[in-house]
CSV table of C-alpha atoms in Angstrom, one decimal:
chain,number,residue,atom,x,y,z
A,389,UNK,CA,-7.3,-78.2,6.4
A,390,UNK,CA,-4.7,-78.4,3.4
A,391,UNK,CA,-7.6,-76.2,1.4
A,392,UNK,CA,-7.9,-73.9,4.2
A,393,UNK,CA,-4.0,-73.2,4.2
A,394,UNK,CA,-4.0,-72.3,0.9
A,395,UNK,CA,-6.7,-69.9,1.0
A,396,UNK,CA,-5.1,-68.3,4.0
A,397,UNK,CA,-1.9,-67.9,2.1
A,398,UNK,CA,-3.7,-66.3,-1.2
A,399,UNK,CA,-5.6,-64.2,0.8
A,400,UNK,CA,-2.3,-62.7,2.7
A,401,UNK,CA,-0.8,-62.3,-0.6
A,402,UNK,CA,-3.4,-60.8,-1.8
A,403,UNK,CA,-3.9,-58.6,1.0
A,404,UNK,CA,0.1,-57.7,0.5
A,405,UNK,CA,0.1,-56.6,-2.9
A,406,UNK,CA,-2.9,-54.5,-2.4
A,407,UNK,CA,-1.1,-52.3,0.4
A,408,UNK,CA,2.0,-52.0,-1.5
A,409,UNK,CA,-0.5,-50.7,-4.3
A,410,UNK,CA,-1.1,-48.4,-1.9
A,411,UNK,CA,1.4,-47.2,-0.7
A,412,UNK,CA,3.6,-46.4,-4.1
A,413,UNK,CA,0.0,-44.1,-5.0
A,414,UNK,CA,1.1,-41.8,-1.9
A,415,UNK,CA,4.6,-41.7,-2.6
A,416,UNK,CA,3.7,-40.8,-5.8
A,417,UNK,CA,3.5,-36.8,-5.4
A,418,UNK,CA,0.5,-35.3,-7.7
A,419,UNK,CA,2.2,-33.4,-10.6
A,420,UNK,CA,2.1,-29.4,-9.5
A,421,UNK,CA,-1.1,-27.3,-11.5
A,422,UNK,CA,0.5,-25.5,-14.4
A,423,UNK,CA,1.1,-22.3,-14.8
A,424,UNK,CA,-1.0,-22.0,-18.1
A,425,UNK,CA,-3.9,-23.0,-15.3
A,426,UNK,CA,-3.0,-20.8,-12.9
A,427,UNK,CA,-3.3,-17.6,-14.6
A,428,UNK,CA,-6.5,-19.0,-16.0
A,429,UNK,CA,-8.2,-19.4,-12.7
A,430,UNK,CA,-6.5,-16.0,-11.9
A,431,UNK,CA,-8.3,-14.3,-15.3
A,432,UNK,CA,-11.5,-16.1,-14.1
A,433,UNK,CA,-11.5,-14.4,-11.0
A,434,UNK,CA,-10.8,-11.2,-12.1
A,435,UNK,CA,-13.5,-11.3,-14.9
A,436,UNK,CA,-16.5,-12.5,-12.2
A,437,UNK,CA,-14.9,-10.6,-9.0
A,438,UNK,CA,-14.7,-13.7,-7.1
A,439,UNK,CA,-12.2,-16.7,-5.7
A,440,UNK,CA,-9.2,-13.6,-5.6
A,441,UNK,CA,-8.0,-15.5,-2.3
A,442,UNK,CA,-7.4,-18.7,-4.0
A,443,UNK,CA,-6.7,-18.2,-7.1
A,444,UNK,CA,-3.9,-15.6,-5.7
A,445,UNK,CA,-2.5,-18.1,-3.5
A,446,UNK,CA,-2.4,-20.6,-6.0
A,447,UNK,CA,0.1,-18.4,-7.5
A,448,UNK,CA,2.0,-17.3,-4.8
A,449,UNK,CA,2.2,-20.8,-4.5
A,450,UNK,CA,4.1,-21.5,-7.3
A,451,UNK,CA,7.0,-18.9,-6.8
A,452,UNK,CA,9.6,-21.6,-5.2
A,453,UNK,CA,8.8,-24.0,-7.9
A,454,UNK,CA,12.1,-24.9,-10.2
A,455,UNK,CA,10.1,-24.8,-13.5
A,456,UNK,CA,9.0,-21.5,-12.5
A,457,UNK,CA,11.2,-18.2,-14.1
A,458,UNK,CA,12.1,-15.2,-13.1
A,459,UNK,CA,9.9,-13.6,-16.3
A,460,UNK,CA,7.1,-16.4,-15.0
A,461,UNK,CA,7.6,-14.7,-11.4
A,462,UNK,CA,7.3,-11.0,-12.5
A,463,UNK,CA,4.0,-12.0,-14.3
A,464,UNK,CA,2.7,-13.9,-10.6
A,465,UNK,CA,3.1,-10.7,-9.0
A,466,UNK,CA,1.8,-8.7,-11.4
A,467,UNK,CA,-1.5,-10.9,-11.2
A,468,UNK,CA,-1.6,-10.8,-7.8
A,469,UNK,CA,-1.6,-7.2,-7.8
A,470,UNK,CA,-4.4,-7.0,-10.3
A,471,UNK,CA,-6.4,-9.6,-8.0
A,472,UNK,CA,-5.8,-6.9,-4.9
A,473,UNK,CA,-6.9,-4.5,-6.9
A,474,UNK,CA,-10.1,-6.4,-8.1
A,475,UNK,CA,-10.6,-6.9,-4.8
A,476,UNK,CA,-10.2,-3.5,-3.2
A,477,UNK,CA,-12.2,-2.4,-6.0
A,478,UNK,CA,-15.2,-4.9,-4.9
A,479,UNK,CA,-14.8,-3.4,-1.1
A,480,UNK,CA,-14.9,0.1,-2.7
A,481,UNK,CA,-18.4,-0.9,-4.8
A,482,UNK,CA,-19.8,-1.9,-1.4
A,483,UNK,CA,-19.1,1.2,0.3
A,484,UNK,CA,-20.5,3.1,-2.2
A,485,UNK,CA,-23.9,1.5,-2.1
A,486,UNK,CA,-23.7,1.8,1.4
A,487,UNK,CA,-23.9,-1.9,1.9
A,488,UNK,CA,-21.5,-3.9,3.9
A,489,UNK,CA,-18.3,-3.0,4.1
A,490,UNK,CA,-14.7,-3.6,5.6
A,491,UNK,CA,-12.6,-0.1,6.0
A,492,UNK,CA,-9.2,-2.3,7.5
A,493,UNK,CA,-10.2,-5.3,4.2
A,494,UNK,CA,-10.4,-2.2,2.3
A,495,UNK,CA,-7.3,-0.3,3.3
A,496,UNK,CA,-5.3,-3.7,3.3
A,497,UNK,CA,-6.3,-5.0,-0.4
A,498,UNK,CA,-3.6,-1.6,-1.2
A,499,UNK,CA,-1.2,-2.8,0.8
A,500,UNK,CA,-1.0,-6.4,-0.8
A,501,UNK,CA,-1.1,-4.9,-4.0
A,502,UNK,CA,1.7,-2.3,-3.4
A,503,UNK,CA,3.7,-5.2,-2.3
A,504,UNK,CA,3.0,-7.6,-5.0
A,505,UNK,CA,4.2,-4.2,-7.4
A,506,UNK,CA,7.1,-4.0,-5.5
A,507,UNK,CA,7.9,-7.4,-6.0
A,508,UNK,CA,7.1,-7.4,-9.5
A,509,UNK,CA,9.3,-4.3,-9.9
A,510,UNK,CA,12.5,-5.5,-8.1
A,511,UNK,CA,11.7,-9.7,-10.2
A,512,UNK,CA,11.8,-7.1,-13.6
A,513,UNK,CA,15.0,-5.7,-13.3
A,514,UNK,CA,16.8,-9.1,-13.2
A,515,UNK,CA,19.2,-9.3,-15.8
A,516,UNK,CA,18.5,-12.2,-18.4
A,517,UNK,CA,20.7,-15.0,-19.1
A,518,UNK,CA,22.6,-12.8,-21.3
A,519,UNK,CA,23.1,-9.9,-18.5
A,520,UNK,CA,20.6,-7.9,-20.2
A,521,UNK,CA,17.8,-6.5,-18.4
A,522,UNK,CA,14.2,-6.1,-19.9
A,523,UNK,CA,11.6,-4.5,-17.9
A,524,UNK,CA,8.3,-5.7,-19.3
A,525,UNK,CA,6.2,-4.1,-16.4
A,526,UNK,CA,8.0,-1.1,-15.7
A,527,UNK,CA,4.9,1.1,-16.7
A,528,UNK,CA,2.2,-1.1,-15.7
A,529,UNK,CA,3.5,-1.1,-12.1
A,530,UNK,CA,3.8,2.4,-12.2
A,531,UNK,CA,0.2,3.1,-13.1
A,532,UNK,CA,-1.3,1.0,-10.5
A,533,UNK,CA,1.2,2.8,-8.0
A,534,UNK,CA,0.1,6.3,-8.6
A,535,UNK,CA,-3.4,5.0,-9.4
A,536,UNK,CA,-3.9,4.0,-5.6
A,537,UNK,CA,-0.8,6.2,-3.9
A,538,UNK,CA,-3.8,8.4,-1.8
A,539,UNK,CA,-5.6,5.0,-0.7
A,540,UNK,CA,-2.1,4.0,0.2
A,541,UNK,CA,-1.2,6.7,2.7
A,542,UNK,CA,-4.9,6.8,4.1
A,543,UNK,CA,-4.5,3.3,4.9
A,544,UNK,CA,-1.8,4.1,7.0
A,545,UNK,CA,-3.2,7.1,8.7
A,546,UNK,CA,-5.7,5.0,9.5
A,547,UNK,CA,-3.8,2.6,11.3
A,548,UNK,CA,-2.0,5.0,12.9
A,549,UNK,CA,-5.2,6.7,14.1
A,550,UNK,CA,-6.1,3.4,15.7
A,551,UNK,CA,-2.4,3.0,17.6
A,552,UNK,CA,-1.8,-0.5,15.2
A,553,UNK,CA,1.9,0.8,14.8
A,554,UNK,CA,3.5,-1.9,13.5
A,555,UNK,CA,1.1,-2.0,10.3
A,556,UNK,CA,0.8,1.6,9.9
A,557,UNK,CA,4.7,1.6,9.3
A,558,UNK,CA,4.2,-0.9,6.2
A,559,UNK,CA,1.7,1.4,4.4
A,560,UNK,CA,4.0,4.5,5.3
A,561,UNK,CA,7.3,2.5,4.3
A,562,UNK,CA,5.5,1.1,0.9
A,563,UNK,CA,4.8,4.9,0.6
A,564,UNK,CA,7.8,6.2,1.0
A,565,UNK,CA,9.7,3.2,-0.9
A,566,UNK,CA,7.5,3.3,-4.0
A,567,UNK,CA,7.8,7.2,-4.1
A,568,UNK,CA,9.8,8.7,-6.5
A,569,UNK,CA,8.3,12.2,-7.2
A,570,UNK,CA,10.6,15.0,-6.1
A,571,UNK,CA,7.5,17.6,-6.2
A,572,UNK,CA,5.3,15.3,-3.3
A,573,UNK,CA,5.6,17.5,-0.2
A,574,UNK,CA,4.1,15.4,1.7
A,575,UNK,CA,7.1,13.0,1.6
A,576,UNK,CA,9.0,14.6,4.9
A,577,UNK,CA,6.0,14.7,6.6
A,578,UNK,CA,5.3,10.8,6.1
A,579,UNK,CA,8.8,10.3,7.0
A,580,UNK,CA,8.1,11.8,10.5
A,581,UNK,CA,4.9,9.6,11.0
A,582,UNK,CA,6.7,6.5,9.8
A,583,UNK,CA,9.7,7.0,12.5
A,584,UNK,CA,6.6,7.4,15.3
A,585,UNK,CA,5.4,4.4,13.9
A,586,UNK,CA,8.1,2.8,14.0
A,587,UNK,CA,9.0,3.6,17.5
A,588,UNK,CA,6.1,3.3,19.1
A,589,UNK,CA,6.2,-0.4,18.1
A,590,UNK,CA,9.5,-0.6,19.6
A,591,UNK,CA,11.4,-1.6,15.8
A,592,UNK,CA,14.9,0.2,16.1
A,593,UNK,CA,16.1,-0.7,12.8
A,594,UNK,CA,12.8,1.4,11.2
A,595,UNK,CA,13.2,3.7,13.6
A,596,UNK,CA,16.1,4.5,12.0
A,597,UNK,CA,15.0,4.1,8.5
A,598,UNK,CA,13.5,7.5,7.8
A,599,UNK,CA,14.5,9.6,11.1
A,600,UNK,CA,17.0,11.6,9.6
A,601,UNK,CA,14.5,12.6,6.8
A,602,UNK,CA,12.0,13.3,10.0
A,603,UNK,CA,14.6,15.3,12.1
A,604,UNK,CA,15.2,17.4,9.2
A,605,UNK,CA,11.4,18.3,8.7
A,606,UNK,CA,10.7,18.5,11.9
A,607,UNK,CA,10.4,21.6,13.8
A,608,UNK,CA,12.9,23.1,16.9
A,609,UNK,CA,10.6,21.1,19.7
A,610,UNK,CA,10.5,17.9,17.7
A,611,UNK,CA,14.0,17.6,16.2
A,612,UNK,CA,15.5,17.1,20.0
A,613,UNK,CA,13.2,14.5,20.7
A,614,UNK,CA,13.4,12.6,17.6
A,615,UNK,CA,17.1,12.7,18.0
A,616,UNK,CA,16.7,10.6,21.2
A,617,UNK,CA,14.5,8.2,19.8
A,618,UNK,CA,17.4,7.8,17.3
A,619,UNK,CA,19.8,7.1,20.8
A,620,UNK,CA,17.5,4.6,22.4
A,621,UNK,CA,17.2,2.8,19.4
A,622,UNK,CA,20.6,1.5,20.3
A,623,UNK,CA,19.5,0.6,23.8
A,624,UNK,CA,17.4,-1.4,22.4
A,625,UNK,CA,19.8,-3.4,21.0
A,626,UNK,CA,22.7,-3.0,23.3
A,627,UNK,CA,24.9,-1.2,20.9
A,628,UNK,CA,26.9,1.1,23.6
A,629,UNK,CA,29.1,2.6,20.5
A,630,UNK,CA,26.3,3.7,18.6
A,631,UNK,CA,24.6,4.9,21.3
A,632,UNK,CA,27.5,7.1,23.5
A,633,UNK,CA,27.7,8.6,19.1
A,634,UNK,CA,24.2,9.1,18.9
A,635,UNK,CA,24.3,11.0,22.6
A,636,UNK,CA,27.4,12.5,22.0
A,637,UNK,CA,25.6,14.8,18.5
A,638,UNK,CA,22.2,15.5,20.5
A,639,UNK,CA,24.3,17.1,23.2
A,640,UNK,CA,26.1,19.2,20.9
A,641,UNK,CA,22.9,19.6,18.5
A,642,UNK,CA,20.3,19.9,21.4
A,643,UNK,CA,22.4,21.0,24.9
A,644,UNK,CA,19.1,22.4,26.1
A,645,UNK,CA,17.6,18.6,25.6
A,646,UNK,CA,18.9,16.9,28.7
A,647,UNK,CA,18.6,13.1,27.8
A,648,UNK,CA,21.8,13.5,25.8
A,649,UNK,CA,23.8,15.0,28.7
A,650,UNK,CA,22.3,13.1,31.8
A,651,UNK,CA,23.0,10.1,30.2
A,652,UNK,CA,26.5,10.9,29.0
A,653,UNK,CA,27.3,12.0,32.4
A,654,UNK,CA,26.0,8.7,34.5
A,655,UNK,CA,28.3,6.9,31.2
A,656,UNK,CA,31.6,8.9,32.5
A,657,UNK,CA,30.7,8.7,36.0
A,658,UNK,CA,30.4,5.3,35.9
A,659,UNK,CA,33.2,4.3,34.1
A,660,UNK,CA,35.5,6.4,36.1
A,661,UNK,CA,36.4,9.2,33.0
A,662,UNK,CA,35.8,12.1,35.0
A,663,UNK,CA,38.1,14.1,33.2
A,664,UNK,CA,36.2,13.7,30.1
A,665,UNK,CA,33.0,14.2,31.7
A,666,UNK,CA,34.4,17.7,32.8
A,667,UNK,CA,35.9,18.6,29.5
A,668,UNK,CA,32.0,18.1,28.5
A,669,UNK,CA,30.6,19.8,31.0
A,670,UNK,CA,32.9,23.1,30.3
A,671,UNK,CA,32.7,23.1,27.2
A,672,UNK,CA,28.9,23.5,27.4
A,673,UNK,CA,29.3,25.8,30.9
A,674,UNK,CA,31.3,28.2,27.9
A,675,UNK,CA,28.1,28.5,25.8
A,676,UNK,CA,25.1,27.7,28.6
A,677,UNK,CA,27.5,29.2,31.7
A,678,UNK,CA,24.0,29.9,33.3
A,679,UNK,CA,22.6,26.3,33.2
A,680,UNK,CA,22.6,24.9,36.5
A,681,UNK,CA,22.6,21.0,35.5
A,682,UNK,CA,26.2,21.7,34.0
A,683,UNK,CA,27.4,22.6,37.1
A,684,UNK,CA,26.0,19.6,39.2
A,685,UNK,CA,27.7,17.7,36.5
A,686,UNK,CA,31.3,19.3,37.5
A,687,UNK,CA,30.4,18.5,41.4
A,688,UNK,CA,29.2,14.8,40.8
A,689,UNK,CA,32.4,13.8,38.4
A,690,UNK,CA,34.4,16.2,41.0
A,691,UNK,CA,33.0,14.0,43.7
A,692,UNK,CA,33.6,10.6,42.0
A,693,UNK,CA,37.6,11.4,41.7
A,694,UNK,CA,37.6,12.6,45.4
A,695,UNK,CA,38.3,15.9,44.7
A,696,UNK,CA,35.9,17.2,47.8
A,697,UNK,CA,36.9,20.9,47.6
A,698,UNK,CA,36.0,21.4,44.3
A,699,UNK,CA,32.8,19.5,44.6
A,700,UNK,CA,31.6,22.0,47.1
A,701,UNK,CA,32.7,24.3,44.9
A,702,UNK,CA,30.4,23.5,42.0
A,703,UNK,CA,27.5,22.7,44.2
A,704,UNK,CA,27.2,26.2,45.3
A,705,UNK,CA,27.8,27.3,41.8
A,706,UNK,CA,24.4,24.8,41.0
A,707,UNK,CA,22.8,26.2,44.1
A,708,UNK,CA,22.6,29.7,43.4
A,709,UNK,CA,21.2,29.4,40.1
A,710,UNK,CA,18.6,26.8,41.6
A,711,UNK,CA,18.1,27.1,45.5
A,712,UNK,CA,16.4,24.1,45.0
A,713,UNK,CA,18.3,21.5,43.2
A,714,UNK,CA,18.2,18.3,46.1
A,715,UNK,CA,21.6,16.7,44.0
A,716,UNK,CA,23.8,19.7,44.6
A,717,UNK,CA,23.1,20.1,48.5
A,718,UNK,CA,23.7,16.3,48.2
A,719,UNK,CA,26.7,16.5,46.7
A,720,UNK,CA,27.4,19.0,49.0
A,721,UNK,CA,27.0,17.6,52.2
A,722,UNK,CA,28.1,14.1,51.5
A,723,UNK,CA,31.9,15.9,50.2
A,724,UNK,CA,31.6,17.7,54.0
A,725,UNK,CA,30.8,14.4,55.4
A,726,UNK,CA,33.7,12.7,53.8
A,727,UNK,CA,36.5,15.8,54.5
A,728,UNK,CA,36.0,15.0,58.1
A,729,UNK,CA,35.9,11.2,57.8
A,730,UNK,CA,39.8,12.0,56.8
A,731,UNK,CA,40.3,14.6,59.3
A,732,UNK,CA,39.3,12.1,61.8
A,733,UNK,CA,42.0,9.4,60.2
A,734,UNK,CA,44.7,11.5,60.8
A,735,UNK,CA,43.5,13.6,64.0
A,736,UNK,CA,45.3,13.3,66.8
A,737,UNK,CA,44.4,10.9,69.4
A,738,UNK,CA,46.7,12.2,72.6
A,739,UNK,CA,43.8,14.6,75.0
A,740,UNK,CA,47.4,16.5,76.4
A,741,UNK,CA,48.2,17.6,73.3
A,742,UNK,CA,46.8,21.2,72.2
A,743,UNK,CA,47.0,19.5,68.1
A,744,UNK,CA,43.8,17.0,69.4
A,745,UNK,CA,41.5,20.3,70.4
A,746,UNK,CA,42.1,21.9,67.4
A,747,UNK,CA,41.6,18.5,65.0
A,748,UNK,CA,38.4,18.1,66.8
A,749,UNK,CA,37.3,22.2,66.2
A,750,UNK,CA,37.7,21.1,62.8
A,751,UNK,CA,36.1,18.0,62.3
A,752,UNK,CA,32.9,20.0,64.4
A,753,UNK,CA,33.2,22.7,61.5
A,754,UNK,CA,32.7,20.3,58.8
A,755,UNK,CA,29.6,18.3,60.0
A,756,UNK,CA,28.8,21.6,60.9
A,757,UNK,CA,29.3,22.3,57.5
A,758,UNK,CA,27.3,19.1,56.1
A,759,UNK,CA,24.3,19.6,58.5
A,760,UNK,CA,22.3,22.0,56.3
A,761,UNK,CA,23.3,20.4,53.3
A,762,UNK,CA,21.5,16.9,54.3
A,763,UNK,CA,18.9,19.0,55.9
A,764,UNK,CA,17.9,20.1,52.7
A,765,UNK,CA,18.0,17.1,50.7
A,766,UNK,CA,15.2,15.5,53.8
A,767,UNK,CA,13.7,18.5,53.1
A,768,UNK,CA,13.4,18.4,49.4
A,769,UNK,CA,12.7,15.0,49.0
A,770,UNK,CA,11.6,13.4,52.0
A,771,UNK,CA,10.2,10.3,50.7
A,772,UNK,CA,13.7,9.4,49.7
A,773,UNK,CA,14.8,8.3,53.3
A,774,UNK,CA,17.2,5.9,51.8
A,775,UNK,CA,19.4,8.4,50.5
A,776,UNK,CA,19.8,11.4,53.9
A,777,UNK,CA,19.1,8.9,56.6
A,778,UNK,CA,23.0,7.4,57.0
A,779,UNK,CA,24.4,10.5,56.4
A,780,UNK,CA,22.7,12.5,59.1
A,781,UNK,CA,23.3,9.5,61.5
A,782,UNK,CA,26.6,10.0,61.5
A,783,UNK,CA,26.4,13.9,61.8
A,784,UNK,CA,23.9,14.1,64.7
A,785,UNK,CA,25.9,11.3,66.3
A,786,UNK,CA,29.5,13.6,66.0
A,787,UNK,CA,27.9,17.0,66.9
A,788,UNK,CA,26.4,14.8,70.1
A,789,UNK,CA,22.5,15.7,69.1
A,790,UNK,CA,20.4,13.2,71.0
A,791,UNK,CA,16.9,14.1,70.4
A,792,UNK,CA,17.8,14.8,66.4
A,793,UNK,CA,20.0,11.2,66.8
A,794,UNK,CA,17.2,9.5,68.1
A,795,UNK,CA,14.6,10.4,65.8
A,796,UNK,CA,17.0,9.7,62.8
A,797,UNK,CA,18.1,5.9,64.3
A,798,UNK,CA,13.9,5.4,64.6
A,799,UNK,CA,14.1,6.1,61.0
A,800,UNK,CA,16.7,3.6,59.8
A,801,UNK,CA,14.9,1.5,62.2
A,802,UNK,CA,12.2,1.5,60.2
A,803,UNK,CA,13.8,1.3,56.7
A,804,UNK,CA,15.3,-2.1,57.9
């Protein structure tokens, strides 16, 4: 038994000095590849066109590493670039002997490469130690750039032919960054495609990169337009300031595009600045006096301060230039409606006195008066029951019109 003990005991010992044996080999962290056998691998794979994925993200690897310089970086990139380019070239060969072949690979090799070049670029222009900057690449990265600059933009008309916005932006942004030829023509145009781009992937911030190069290529139909994708940009990211700016130049830029205006107007009306609102809508009326949106604006903001006489005012100003605009006979009616809501406040209530025949001839005349006006609007839209049903409820039921009362309470009947 006293053997057997022992034995146990050597054996646990044993058993413990193996696991901590162990265990300090995984603490212990493998020492990181060098560089001198990065680039290797890197020259390897450019020589026999193979391995460009790892032996690129072996590099790219490398870029946080604290031995690692900024002249080490620049020269990471730079091989990465030349790997992309291997690459794209391989895709290239196959396409060309009709064999197998990758058009989006293709296309995106340029892409990775542009980048790595830009990064390359921007790691080269960092000042030395003594504040002086040597750019070893500068040339280099600008013959690969002009090199592949046609590949570049195709990619991205590519990718914008198949609706992949969000991608087709980074081949028209590396484009447009990398760039700096003041004879390319094409340069507006790509600016245009890149704000479409960007929009339609719903980015504000590139939206906004290149719109102002867009709007000023852009022709008289498309300048407007653009100019609003500019506005809801800031929708997008609730930036009321920017936005009310952005409105506030399409509507003195574009008065015929009505995005800027309708929108400006709902902004005042809402917030209770009618004054403002009309200042707008004059100023405008003195340029556009036949524009009949301008004057539904005066009867709407006229409506929301209470001013009722004027608001019918303006609405037959709206009317006759369109017989058919359902918002002015609205506005309209509902200013009628509301005259003889305060005529009935202060009529007079006494049946001996002559004053309570007249008040009531008058509050006759202006539901009367409000009658057609809601008429219309059922008329015009009569899917929008919501919106004429209350109001001509309480006209039929003052001018005592049963049958019209009737069928107008089976209609807010039904909307309940």
């Amino acid at each position: 038994k006293l053997e057997m003990k022992r034995y146990l005991i050597i054996l646990a010992l044993f058993t413990f000095a193996l696991s901590v044996g162990s265990a300090d080999k995984k603490d212990k962290k493998e020492p990181p590849v060098k560089l001198r056998t990065l680039f290797k691998t890197a020259k390897l794979a450019l020589k026999n066109s193979n391995n460009h994925d790892p032996a690129e993200k072996g590099l790219l690897a490398a870029l946080p590493r604290e031995d690692v310089n900024n002249k080490d970086r620049a020269r990471i990139y730079y091989t990465a670039a030349l790997l992309q380019q291997n690459l794209n070239g391989v895709h290239n060969r196959n396409a060309y002997l009709k064999q197998k072949y990758d058009t989006v690979a293709f296309f995106a090799t340029t892409l990775r490469m542009y980048q790595h070049l830009m990064n390359c670029d921007s790691v080269d222009m960092i000042p030395n130690a003594k504040g002086v900057v040597k750019r070893k690449y500068q040339s280099d990265v600008a013959s690969l750039m002009k090199k592949h600059r046609k590949n570049l933009l195709n990619g991205g008309i590519f990718q914008m032919k198949k609706k992949a916005y969000p991608v087709a932006f980074d081949y028209m942004d590396a484009y447009l960054k990398t760039n700096r030829n003041p004879k390319d023509t094409i340069i507006p145009r790509v600016s245009y495609w890149a704000t479409i781009c960007a929009y339609n992937a719903k980015n504000p911030v590139n939206t906004r990169r290149y719109i102002d190069a867009a709007i000023a290529w852009a022709d008289s139909a498309q300048k407007p337009v653009l100019q609003e994708y500019k506005a809801r940009t800031y929708v997008w990211q609730n930036d009321e300031k920017n936005w009310l700016n952005e409105l506030n130049t399409g509507v003195k830029l574009y008065p015929e595009h009505d995005y800027f205006f309708l929108n400006l107007l709902d902004w005042y009306n809402t917030h209770h600045q009618y004054e403002q609102g009309l200042a707008l809508a004059d100023s405008l009326l003195d340029v556009h006096h036949e524009k009949p949106l301008f004057w539904y604006a005066k009867s709407l903001l006229s409506l929301g301060k209470e001013d009722y006489q004027n608001c019918i005012q303006f609405s037959d100003s709206c009317i006759i230039r369109d017989k058919n605009y359902a918002d002015a006979y609205y506005n309209k009616g509902l200013s009628f409606c509301n005259l003889a809501l305060i005529a009935q406040q202060d009529a007079c209530n006494d049946l001996k006195d002559p004053k309570c025949i007249e008040d009531r001839r008058i509050i006759q005349s202006l539901y009367q008066s409000a009658r057609p006006c809601m008429e219309k609007v059922r008329q015009l839209q009569p899917e929008n029951s919501a919106r004429w049903a209350s109001p001509l409820y309480r006209i039929y039921l003052n001018l005592n019109m049963g049958k019209e009362f009737d069928e107008i309470d089976a209609v807010l009947k039904k909307m309940k």
